[in-house]
mmCIF file of C-alpha atoms and ligand atoms in Angstrom:
data_model
loop_
_atom_site.group_PDB
_atom_site.id
_atom_site.type_symbol
_atom_site.label_atom_id
_atom_site.label_comp_id
_atom_site.label_asym_id
_atom_site.label_seq_id
_atom_site.Cartn_x
_atom_site.Cartn_y
_atom_site.Cartn_z
ATOM 1 C CA MET A 11 6.972 29.421 -4.406
ATOM 2 C CA ASP A 12 8.487 25.929 -2.740
ATOM 3 C CA THR A 13 10.448 28.171 -0.535
ATOM 4 C CA GLU A 14 7.810 29.682 1.155
ATOM 5 C CA LEU A 15 5.128 26.040 1.279
ATOM 6 C CA PHE A 16 7.999 24.359 2.420
ATOM 7 C CA GLU A 17 9.293 27.016 5.161
ATOM 8 C CA LYS A 18 5.492 26.535 6.024
ATOM 9 C CA LEU A 19 5.557 22.846 6.513
ATOM 10 C CA TYR A 20 8.634 23.197 8.206
ATOM 11 C CA LEU A 21 7.589 25.165 10.557
ATOM 12 C CA ALA A 22 3.778 22.638 10.930
ATOM 13 C CA GLY A 23 6.752 20.065 12.160
ATOM 14 C CA CYS A 24 7.828 18.278 9.378
ATOM 15 C CA GLN A 25 11.097 16.762 6.614
ATOM 16 C CA ILE A 26 11.680 18.204 3.679
ATOM 17 C CA LEU A 27 13.166 16.320 1.292
ATOM 18 C CA PRO A 28 12.788 18.398 -2.379
ATOM 19 C CA ASP A 29 13.762 17.171 -5.860
ATOM 20 C CA VAL A 30 13.309 13.216 -5.194
ATOM 21 C CA LYS A 31 13.103 10.056 -7.090
ATOM 22 C CA LEU A 32 10.201 8.328 -5.782
ATOM 23 C CA SER A 33 11.510 4.533 -7.402
ATOM 24 C CA GLU A 34 13.562 5.395 -3.796
ATOM 25 C CA TYR A 35 10.254 5.413 -1.724
ATOM 26 C CA THR A 36 8.777 2.570 -3.667
ATOM 27 C CA THR A 37 9.316 -1.283 -3.530
ATOM 28 C CA ILE A 38 9.375 -1.653 -7.007
ATOM 29 C CA ARG A 39 11.523 0.870 -7.832
ATOM 30 C CA ILE A 40 9.876 2.649 -10.464
ATOM 31 C CA GLY A 41 9.301 6.502 -9.993
ATOM 32 C CA GLY A 42 10.790 9.459 -10.790
ATOM 33 C CA PRO A 43 11.492 12.657 -9.420
ATOM 34 C CA ALA A 44 8.485 14.141 -7.289
ATOM 35 C CA ARG A 45 8.639 18.430 -6.421
ATOM 36 C CA ALA A 46 8.855 16.925 -3.135
ATOM 37 C CA VAL A 47 8.939 14.835 -0.382
ATOM 38 C CA ILE A 48 7.837 15.477 2.678
ATOM 39 C CA PHE A 49 7.223 13.623 6.676
ATOM 40 C CA PRO A 50 5.180 14.319 8.869
ATOM 41 C CA GLN A 51 6.845 13.705 12.555
ATOM 42 C CA ASN A 52 3.264 13.467 14.266
ATOM 43 C CA LEU A 53 -0.197 13.789 13.604
ATOM 44 C CA ASP A 54 -0.989 16.933 13.814
ATOM 45 C CA ALA A 55 1.981 17.601 11.338
ATOM 46 C CA PHE A 56 0.616 15.019 8.911
ATOM 47 C CA ILE A 57 -3.210 16.358 9.451
ATOM 48 C CA ASP A 58 -1.397 20.538 10.025
ATOM 49 C CA THR A 59 0.325 19.220 6.014
ATOM 50 C CA LEU A 60 -3.216 18.770 4.134
ATOM 51 C CA SER A 61 -5.108 21.604 5.313
ATOM 52 C CA ILE A 62 -1.774 23.606 4.112
ATOM 53 C CA LEU A 63 -1.457 21.834 0.925
ATOM 54 C CA ALA A 64 -5.250 21.740 0.427
ATOM 55 C CA GLU A 65 -5.163 25.468 1.155
ATOM 56 C CA LYS A 66 -2.650 26.381 -1.679
ATOM 57 C CA ASN A 67 -4.635 24.355 -4.048
ATOM 58 C CA GLU A 68 -1.662 21.699 -4.135
ATOM 59 C CA HIS A 69 -1.920 18.357 -5.539
ATOM 60 C CA TYR A 70 -0.488 16.025 -3.250
ATOM 61 C CA LYS A 71 -0.491 12.406 -2.569
ATOM 62 C CA ILE A 72 -1.165 10.268 0.378
ATOM 63 C CA LEU A 73 2.598 7.519 0.762
ATOM 64 C CA GLY A 74 2.488 5.023 3.068
ATOM 65 C CA GLY A 75 5.301 1.911 2.458
ATOM 66 C CA GLY A 76 4.871 1.728 -1.387
ATOM 67 C CA SER A 77 3.939 -0.922 -2.005
ATOM 68 C CA ASN A 78 1.479 -1.331 -4.007
ATOM 69 C CA VAL A 79 2.035 1.435 -6.183
ATOM 70 C CA VAL A 80 3.398 2.484 -9.751
ATOM 71 C CA PRO A 81 4.518 6.203 -9.464
ATOM 72 C CA PRO A 82 4.769 7.771 -13.359
ATOM 73 C CA ASP A 83 8.322 9.174 -14.372
ATOM 74 C CA GLU A 84 7.399 12.500 -13.192
ATOM 75 C CA TYR A 85 5.289 13.905 -10.499
ATOM 76 C CA LYS A 86 4.667 17.551 -10.359
ATOM 77 C CA GLY A 87 3.139 17.429 -7.862
ATOM 78 C CA ILE A 88 4.168 17.209 -3.521
ATOM 79 C CA VAL A 89 4.030 12.833 -1.299
ATOM 80 C CA VAL A 90 3.004 13.036 1.506
ATOM 81 C CA SER A 91 4.911 10.291 3.311
ATOM 82 C CA THR A 92 3.411 8.588 6.939
ATOM 83 C CA ARG A 93 7.007 6.990 7.065
ATOM 84 C CA ALA A 94 7.578 8.963 10.270
ATOM 85 C CA LEU A 95 4.000 7.951 12.571
ATOM 86 C CA THR A 96 5.302 4.710 14.417
ATOM 87 C CA GLY A 97 2.882 5.558 16.742
ATOM 88 C CA ALA A 98 1.641 2.327 19.229
ATOM 89 C CA LYS A 99 -0.276 1.610 22.093
ATOM 90 C CA PHE A 100 -1.014 -1.224 23.771
ATOM 91 C CA SER A 101 -3.385 -2.281 26.524
ATOM 92 C CA GLY A 102 -4.847 -5.655 27.097
ATOM 93 C CA ASN A 103 -5.555 -7.060 23.572
ATOM 94 C CA ARG A 104 -6.216 -3.903 22.196
ATOM 95 C CA ALA A 105 -3.221 -1.503 19.919
ATOM 96 C CA VAL A 106 -4.562 2.088 18.871
ATOM 97 C CA VAL A 107 -2.100 2.127 16.344
ATOM 98 C CA ASP A 108 -0.821 4.973 13.887
ATOM 99 C CA CYS A 109 -0.721 4.801 10.149
ATOM 100 C CA GLY A 110 2.563 5.030 9.158
ATOM 101 C CA LEU A 111 3.246 2.204 11.384
ATOM 102 C CA GLY A 112 4.887 -1.215 8.705
ATOM 103 C CA ILE A 113 3.220 -4.317 9.357
ATOM 104 C CA GLN A 114 5.507 -6.411 9.639
ATOM 105 C CA ARG A 115 6.910 -3.798 12.820
ATOM 106 C CA LEU A 116 3.164 -4.544 13.663
ATOM 107 C CA ILE A 117 3.445 -8.136 14.312
ATOM 108 C CA ARG A 118 6.716 -8.189 15.676
ATOM 109 C CA LEU A 119 5.027 -5.790 18.139
ATOM 110 C CA ALA A 120 2.405 -7.810 18.645
ATOM 111 C CA ALA A 121 4.086 -10.627 19.981
ATOM 112 C CA SER A 122 6.253 -8.840 22.375
ATOM 113 C CA HIS A 123 2.986 -8.140 23.945
ATOM 114 C CA GLY A 124 1.732 -11.898 23.442
ATOM 115 C CA LEU A 125 -0.808 -10.999 21.061
ATOM 116 C CA SER A 126 -1.938 -12.428 17.826
ATOM 117 C CA GLY A 127 -3.830 -11.720 14.577
ATOM 118 C CA LEU A 128 -2.057 -10.341 11.858
ATOM 119 C CA GLU A 129 0.251 -13.313 11.079
ATOM 120 C CA PHE A 130 -1.198 -13.996 7.674
ATOM 121 C CA LEU A 131 0.142 -10.221 6.541
ATOM 122 C CA SER A 132 3.297 -11.776 7.582
ATOM 123 C CA GLY A 133 5.994 -11.209 4.331
ATOM 124 C CA LEU A 134 3.584 -7.576 3.542
ATOM 125 C CA PRO A 135 5.977 -4.561 2.739
ATOM 126 C CA GLY A 136 3.556 -1.809 3.226
ATOM 127 C CA SER A 137 2.239 0.116 6.826
ATOM 128 C CA LEU A 138 -0.871 0.267 8.143
ATOM 129 C CA GLY A 139 -2.158 2.739 6.838
ATOM 130 C CA GLY A 140 -2.475 1.384 2.435
ATOM 131 C CA ALA A 141 -3.148 -1.183 4.217
ATOM 132 C CA LEU A 142 -6.272 -0.597 5.597
ATOM 133 C CA PHE A 143 -7.406 1.731 3.008
ATOM 134 C CA MET A 144 -7.292 -2.053 0.802
ATOM 135 C CA ASN A 145 -8.334 -4.342 2.905
ATOM 136 C CA ALA A 146 -5.358 -5.774 2.347
ATOM 137 C CA GLY A 147 -5.227 -9.684 3.151
ATOM 138 C CA ALA A 148 -3.567 -12.873 2.641
ATOM 139 C CA PHE A 149 -4.311 -16.514 3.405
ATOM 140 C CA GLY A 150 -7.677 -16.733 4.322
ATOM 141 C CA GLY A 151 -7.464 -13.112 6.867
ATOM 142 C CA GLU A 152 -7.878 -9.845 6.020
ATOM 143 C CA ILE A 153 -6.873 -6.651 7.733
ATOM 144 C CA GLY A 154 -10.600 -5.417 8.128
ATOM 145 C CA ASP A 155 -11.448 -8.503 10.967
ATOM 146 C CA LEU A 156 -9.569 -7.218 12.895
ATOM 147 C CA VAL A 157 -10.914 -2.906 13.090
ATOM 148 C CA GLU A 158 -12.772 -1.777 15.977
ATOM 149 C CA GLU A 159 -12.001 1.409 15.065
ATOM 150 C CA VAL A 160 -10.135 3.452 12.771
ATOM 151 C CA ALA A 161 -9.461 7.326 13.103
ATOM 152 C CA VAL A 162 -9.715 9.388 9.722
ATOM 153 C CA LEU A 163 -9.766 12.915 8.066
ATOM 154 C CA ASP A 164 -12.714 13.827 6.224
ATOM 155 C CA ASP A 165 -12.563 16.205 2.676
ATOM 156 C CA GLY A 166 -13.459 19.061 5.160
ATOM 157 C CA PHE A 167 -10.662 17.875 7.762
ATOM 158 C CA ASN A 168 -13.034 16.803 10.409
ATOM 159 C CA ILE A 169 -11.192 14.485 12.250
ATOM 160 C CA LYS A 170 -13.945 10.836 13.027
ATOM 161 C CA LEU A 171 -14.202 8.355 14.942
ATOM 162 C CA LEU A 172 -15.423 5.163 12.498
ATOM 163 C CA LYS A 173 -16.834 2.072 13.663
ATOM 164 C CA ALA A 174 -15.706 -1.045 12.331
ATOM 165 C CA GLU A 175 -19.729 -1.286 12.199
ATOM 166 C CA GLU A 176 -19.635 1.939 9.809
ATOM 167 C CA ILE A 177 -16.894 0.553 7.384
ATOM 168 C CA GLU A 178 -17.344 -1.709 4.890
ATOM 169 C CA PHE A 179 -14.522 -3.947 4.081
ATOM 170 C CA SER A 180 -14.887 -6.213 0.809
ATOM 171 C CA TYR A 181 -12.197 -8.232 -0.910
ATOM 172 C CA ARG A 182 -8.766 -5.164 -1.109
ATOM 173 C CA SER A 183 -11.644 -2.925 -0.815
ATOM 174 C CA SER A 184 -12.366 -0.892 1.649
ATOM 175 C CA SER A 185 -14.309 2.487 2.314
ATOM 176 C CA LEU A 186 -11.462 4.019 4.341
ATOM 177 C CA SER A 187 -10.195 5.087 0.731
ATOM 178 C CA ASN A 188 -12.664 7.301 0.846
ATOM 179 C CA TYR A 189 -10.493 9.271 3.951
ATOM 180 C CA VAL A 190 -6.978 10.389 5.031
ATOM 181 C CA ILE A 191 -6.289 7.430 7.648
ATOM 182 C CA LEU A 192 -4.914 8.476 10.876
ATOM 183 C CA ASN A 193 -4.621 5.599 13.497
ATOM 184 C CA ALA A 194 -6.731 2.549 14.658
ATOM 185 C CA THR A 195 -7.434 0.696 17.242
ATOM 186 C CA LEU A 196 -6.994 -3.106 16.354
ATOM 187 C CA LYS A 197 -7.841 -6.046 18.274
ATOM 188 C CA PHE A 198 -5.996 -8.945 19.017
ATOM 189 C CA SER A 199 -6.481 -11.796 20.846
ATOM 190 C CA TYR A 200 -3.572 -12.961 23.458
ATOM 191 C CA ALA A 201 -0.689 -15.705 23.238
ATOM 192 C CA GLN A 202 2.217 -17.385 23.619
ATOM 193 C CA PRO A 203 4.985 -14.477 21.194
ATOM 194 C CA GLU A 204 6.976 -17.739 20.494
ATOM 195 C CA LYS A 205 3.817 -18.896 18.875
ATOM 196 C CA VAL A 206 3.727 -15.538 17.222
ATOM 197 C CA LEU A 207 6.712 -15.948 15.705
ATOM 198 C CA LYS A 208 7.284 -19.502 14.162
ATOM 199 C CA GLU A 209 3.352 -18.181 11.892
ATOM 200 C CA MET A 210 5.128 -15.017 10.956
ATOM 201 C CA GLU A 211 8.421 -17.237 10.154
ATOM 202 C CA HIS A 212 6.088 -20.194 8.654
ATOM 203 C CA ILE A 213 4.039 -18.499 6.068
ATOM 204 C CA LEU A 214 7.187 -15.944 5.002
ATOM 205 C CA LYS A 215 8.913 -19.160 3.904
ATOM 206 C CA ARG A 216 4.701 -19.892 2.452
ATOM 207 C CA ARG A 217 5.575 -16.496 0.761
ATOM 208 C CA LEU A 218 8.957 -17.536 -0.422
ATOM 209 C CA GLU A 219 8.581 -20.056 -2.341
ATOM 210 C CA LYS A 220 5.687 -19.047 -3.909
ATOM 211 C CA GLN A 221 6.230 -15.082 -4.922
ATOM 212 C CA PRO A 222 9.347 -13.525 -6.118
ATOM 213 C CA LEU A 223 11.095 -11.502 -3.316
ATOM 214 C CA ASP A 224 14.449 -11.285 -4.457
ATOM 215 C CA GLN A 225 13.614 -8.180 -7.196
ATOM 216 C CA PRO A 226 11.533 -5.439 -6.685
ATOM 217 C CA SER A 227 7.440 -5.777 -7.767
ATOM 218 C CA ALA A 228 4.162 -3.412 -6.351
ATOM 219 C CA GLY A 229 2.752 -7.721 -5.337
ATOM 220 C CA SER A 230 -0.154 -9.182 -7.474
ATOM 221 C CA THR A 231 -0.976 -7.417 -10.679
ATOM 222 C CA PHE A 232 -4.601 -7.579 -10.901
ATOM 223 C CA LYS A 233 -7.221 -8.201 -8.377
ATOM 224 C CA ARG A 234 -9.367 -11.806 -8.348
ATOM 225 C CA PRO A 235 -11.876 -11.063 -10.729
ATOM 226 C CA ARG A 236 -14.820 -13.824 -8.814
ATOM 227 C CA LYS A 237 -12.857 -16.531 -6.158
ATOM 228 C CA ASP A 238 -13.048 -19.184 -8.119
ATOM 229 C CA PHE A 239 -10.020 -16.988 -10.973
ATOM 230 C CA TYR A 240 -6.987 -16.873 -9.677
ATOM 231 C CA VAL A 241 -5.326 -14.497 -12.345
ATOM 232 C CA GLY A 242 -1.981 -16.119 -11.328
ATOM 233 C CA THR A 243 -2.725 -19.371 -12.273
ATOM 234 C CA THR A 244 -5.027 -18.299 -15.910
ATOM 235 C CA ILE A 245 -1.653 -15.704 -16.684
ATOM 236 C CA ASP A 246 0.663 -18.639 -16.555
ATOM 237 C CA ALA A 247 -2.102 -21.227 -18.104
ATOM 238 C CA LEU A 248 -1.474 -18.761 -20.818
ATOM 239 C CA GLY A 249 1.779 -19.162 -21.106
ATOM 240 C CA LEU A 250 2.745 -15.365 -20.183
ATOM 241 C CA LYS A 251 5.637 -15.887 -17.700
ATOM 242 C CA GLY A 252 8.576 -14.243 -18.795
ATOM 243 C CA LEU A 253 6.372 -11.731 -21.016
ATOM 244 C CA ARG A 254 8.036 -8.163 -21.256
ATOM 245 C CA VAL A 255 7.879 -4.336 -21.840
ATOM 246 C CA GLY A 256 11.231 -2.386 -22.170
ATOM 247 C CA GLY A 257 12.235 -3.340 -18.099
ATOM 248 C CA ALA A 258 8.639 -4.497 -16.930
ATOM 249 C CA GLU A 259 8.419 -8.131 -16.061
ATOM 250 C CA ILE A 260 5.276 -11.284 -15.838
ATOM 251 C CA SER A 261 7.496 -13.606 -12.966
ATOM 252 C CA ARG A 262 8.989 -16.235 -13.940
ATOM 253 C CA LYS A 263 8.325 -17.578 -10.249
ATOM 254 C CA HIS A 264 4.828 -15.840 -9.785
ATOM 255 C CA ALA A 265 2.677 -14.912 -13.453
ATOM 256 C CA GLY A 266 0.926 -12.541 -10.780
ATOM 257 C CA PHE A 267 3.112 -10.423 -10.057
ATOM 258 C CA ILE A 268 5.320 -8.181 -12.900
ATOM 259 C CA VAL A 269 8.673 -7.382 -11.993
ATOM 260 C CA ASN A 270 11.309 -4.652 -12.602
ATOM 261 C CA ARG A 271 14.252 -6.363 -13.534
ATOM 262 C CA GLY A 272 15.949 -3.053 -13.827
ATOM 263 C CA LYS A 273 14.979 0.045 -15.428
ATOM 264 C CA ALA A 274 11.181 -0.217 -15.703
ATOM 265 C CA THR A 275 9.306 2.468 -16.207
ATOM 266 C CA GLN A 276 5.651 3.125 -15.414
ATOM 267 C CA GLU A 277 4.916 2.873 -19.271
ATOM 268 C CA ASP A 278 6.394 -0.353 -19.468
ATOM 269 C CA VAL A 279 3.984 -1.810 -16.667
ATOM 270 C CA VAL A 280 1.071 0.057 -17.954
ATOM 271 C CA ARG A 281 1.539 -1.275 -21.518
ATOM 272 C CA LEU A 282 2.414 -5.441 -20.487
ATOM 273 C CA ILE A 283 -0.638 -4.722 -17.514
ATOM 274 C CA GLU A 284 -2.067 -3.570 -21.307
ATOM 275 C CA ARG A 285 -1.355 -6.915 -23.374
ATOM 276 C CA VAL A 286 -2.450 -9.604 -20.645
ATOM 277 C CA ARG A 287 -5.699 -7.282 -19.835
ATOM 278 C CA GLU A 288 -6.420 -7.486 -24.169
ATOM 279 C CA ILE A 289 -4.930 -11.950 -23.750
ATOM 280 C CA VAL A 290 -6.685 -12.796 -20.505
ATOM 281 C CA TYR A 291 -10.077 -11.020 -22.073
ATOM 282 C CA SER A 292 -10.208 -12.393 -25.619
ATOM 283 C CA THR A 293 -9.452 -16.591 -24.027
ATOM 284 C CA TYR A 294 -12.417 -16.178 -20.923
ATOM 285 C CA ASN A 295 -14.010 -12.836 -21.485
ATOM 286 C CA VAL A 296 -13.180 -11.533 -18.179
ATOM 287 C CA LYS A 297 -12.134 -7.696 -17.400
ATOM 288 C CA LEU A 298 -9.317 -7.694 -15.252
ATOM 289 C CA GLU A 299 -8.584 -4.836 -13.118
ATOM 290 C CA THR A 300 -5.919 -3.704 -11.420
ATOM 291 C CA GLU A 301 -5.025 -4.550 -7.586
ATOM 292 C CA VAL A 302 -1.724 -2.167 -7.854
ATOM 293 C CA GLU A 303 -2.791 1.291 -7.754
ATOM 294 C CA ILE A 304 -0.832 3.314 -11.442
ATOM 295 C CA TRP A 305 -0.256 7.882 -10.422
ATOM 296 C CA LYS A 306 -1.116 9.809 -13.018
ATOM 297 C CA GLY A 307 1.851 12.568 -13.777
ATOM 298 C CA GLY A 308 1.025 15.748 -12.430
ATOM 299 C CA SER A 309 -1.135 16.526 -15.825
ATOM 300 C CA TYR A 310 -3.177 19.029 -13.534
ATOM 301 C CA ALA A 311 -0.809 21.910 -14.401
HETATM 302 C C1 FAD B 6 6.323 -7.798 -2.506
HETATM 303 C C2 FAD B 6 4.882 -7.912 -1.540
HETATM 304 C C3 FAD B 6 3.054 -8.395 -1.571
HETATM 305 C C4 FAD B 6 2.371 -8.484 -0.561
HETATM 306 N N1 FAD B 6 1.844 -9.264 -0.596
HETATM 307 C C5 FAD B 6 0.299 -8.588 -0.156
HETATM 308 C C6 FAD B 6 -0.607 -9.958 -0.344
HETATM 309 O O1 FAD B 6 -0.286 -10.709 0.177
HETATM 310 N N2 FAD B 6 -1.893 -9.141 -0.123
HETATM 311 C C7 FAD B 6 -2.062 -7.725 0.011
HETATM 312 O O2 FAD B 6 -3.756 -7.889 0.202
HETATM 313 N N3 FAD B 6 -1.090 -6.986 -0.672
HETATM 314 C C8 FAD B 6 0.004 -7.652 -0.701
HETATM 315 N N4 FAD B 6 0.537 -6.651 -1.448
HETATM 316 C C9 FAD B 6 0.571 -4.717 -1.753
HETATM 317 C C10 FAD B 6 0.587 -4.498 -0.216
HETATM 318 O O3 FAD B 6 1.807 -4.494 0.654
HETATM 319 C C11 FAD B 6 -0.301 -3.541 0.081
HETATM 320 O O4 FAD B 6 -1.378 -3.421 -0.151
HETATM 321 C C12 FAD B 6 -0.326 -2.942 1.459
HETATM 322 O O5 FAD B 6 -1.569 -2.700 2.069
HETATM 323 C C13 FAD B 6 0.333 -1.331 1.642
HETATM 324 O O6 FAD B 6 0.836 -0.567 2.076
HETATM 325 P P1 FAD B 6 1.177 0.511 1.015
HETATM 326 O O7 FAD B 6 1.611 1.177 2.892
HETATM 327 O O8 FAD B 6 2.208 0.216 1.440
HETATM 328 O O9 FAD B 6 1.134 1.822 1.171
HETATM 329 P P2 FAD B 6 1.550 2.494 -0.433
HETATM 330 O O10 FAD B 6 0.984 1.746 -1.020
HETATM 331 O O11 FAD B 6 2.149 3.065 -0.140
HETATM 332 O O12 FAD B 6 0.054 3.012 -0.678
HETATM 333 C C14 FAD B 6 -1.634 2.230 -1.488
HETATM 334 C C15 FAD B 6 -2.337 3.617 -1.195
HETATM 335 O O13 FAD B 6 -2.672 3.448 -0.172
HETATM 336 C C16 FAD B 6 -2.970 4.751 -0.105
HETATM 337 N N5 FAD B 6 -2.512 5.629 1.746
HETATM 338 C C17 FAD B 6 -1.516 5.041 2.693
HETATM 339 N N6 FAD B 6 -1.232 5.182 3.236
HETATM 340 C C18 FAD B 6 -2.886 5.708 3.487
HETATM 341 C C19 FAD B 6 -3.613 6.978 5.265
HETATM 342 N N7 FAD B 6 -2.673 6.791 5.909
HETATM 343 N N8 FAD B 6 -4.565 7.639 4.691
HETATM 344 C C20 FAD B 6 -4.864 7.339 3.785
HETATM 345 N N9 FAD B 6 -4.586 6.301 2.211
HETATM 346 C C21 FAD B 6 -2.749 6.044 2.374
HETATM 347 C C22 FAD B 6 -1.992 5.535 -0.958
HETATM 348 O O14 FAD B 6 -2.743 6.891 -0.905
HETATM 349 C C23 FAD B 6 -2.573 4.493 -2.236
HETATM 350 O O15 FAD B 6 -2.928 5.290 -2.528
HETATM 351 C C24 FAD B 6 1.972 -7.369 -1.719
HETATM 352 C C25 FAD B 6 3.602 -6.024 -2.048
HETATM 353 C C26 FAD B 6 4.181 -6.445 -2.039
HETATM 354 C C27 FAD B 6 5.715 -5.911 -2.530
#
């Protein structure tokens, strides 16, 4: 049955890797086998892939840089990776960028065109699509602030061009999560390339000082429930650094991160999240919402 599907996807312009462990595609290095990871080679192939999968009633997920997701031990569906969708066209102080381009590459490309604006996301391991999906932010900036227009695919597989004013961006959330993100027009400001690269280095250094970048993680585990409630500091104050379930551990460097100390599974991460949520709720009466996305395991079958 898969052979026919894979042939169709191949003809649509995709590379196909059957029976792949998702841990190879997530920064937290968690995730068992998926039926296949599909790599559309251009935006047309991406759109065709999604419509073929929908037509065949296949359960699928889109994966960008895999830096905000925790997949299960077995995922019975198909994963569509945007990794090969890396086009970027610069003109003046604007760029039209495909969803799969990595944010770090984008910052460097912009610098090479004498453009600045996204340096605050230096060190963020995701793709443009993933960053827009959740309005990624750091050090006082949010990616939504640079957006002029985004090309998306709606539920009916129609391409829509959404202007910035038609998109809702808020803290770690955007209305773009209702769509498939194809590409975006971003507006930068002019700057000397050396200045951009220096700022990038500065931000990276600040991150390295605070965050466990040498261990697999999916970034901040929880969203800040309100502006003045710092989750990492709170978890630290509760003495929970180093708390462990299986291979998942509250980072000893930054309590806002859960790190994979070896063979962590999704279940370990979920149980650890629940422990922390219970303790924070019983102490502060505050309910924590996860920023990381826990994938369900294709239990639709
Ligand atoms: C070390 C580290 C540091 C981090 N620091 C930060 C930080 O400072 N600020 C911050 O905001 N986040 C941070 N993160 C979290 C993460 O990098 C961001 O959330 C990032 O934006 C996720 O992008 P991604 O491409 O990896 O998305 P993925 O993890 O691949 O996917 C996340 C979600 O986006 C969806 N998605 C991806 N591409 C598309 C598309 N084209 N169309 C529709 N849906 C799509 C996926 O289906 C999924 O639902 C950090 C993570 C790590 C590991």
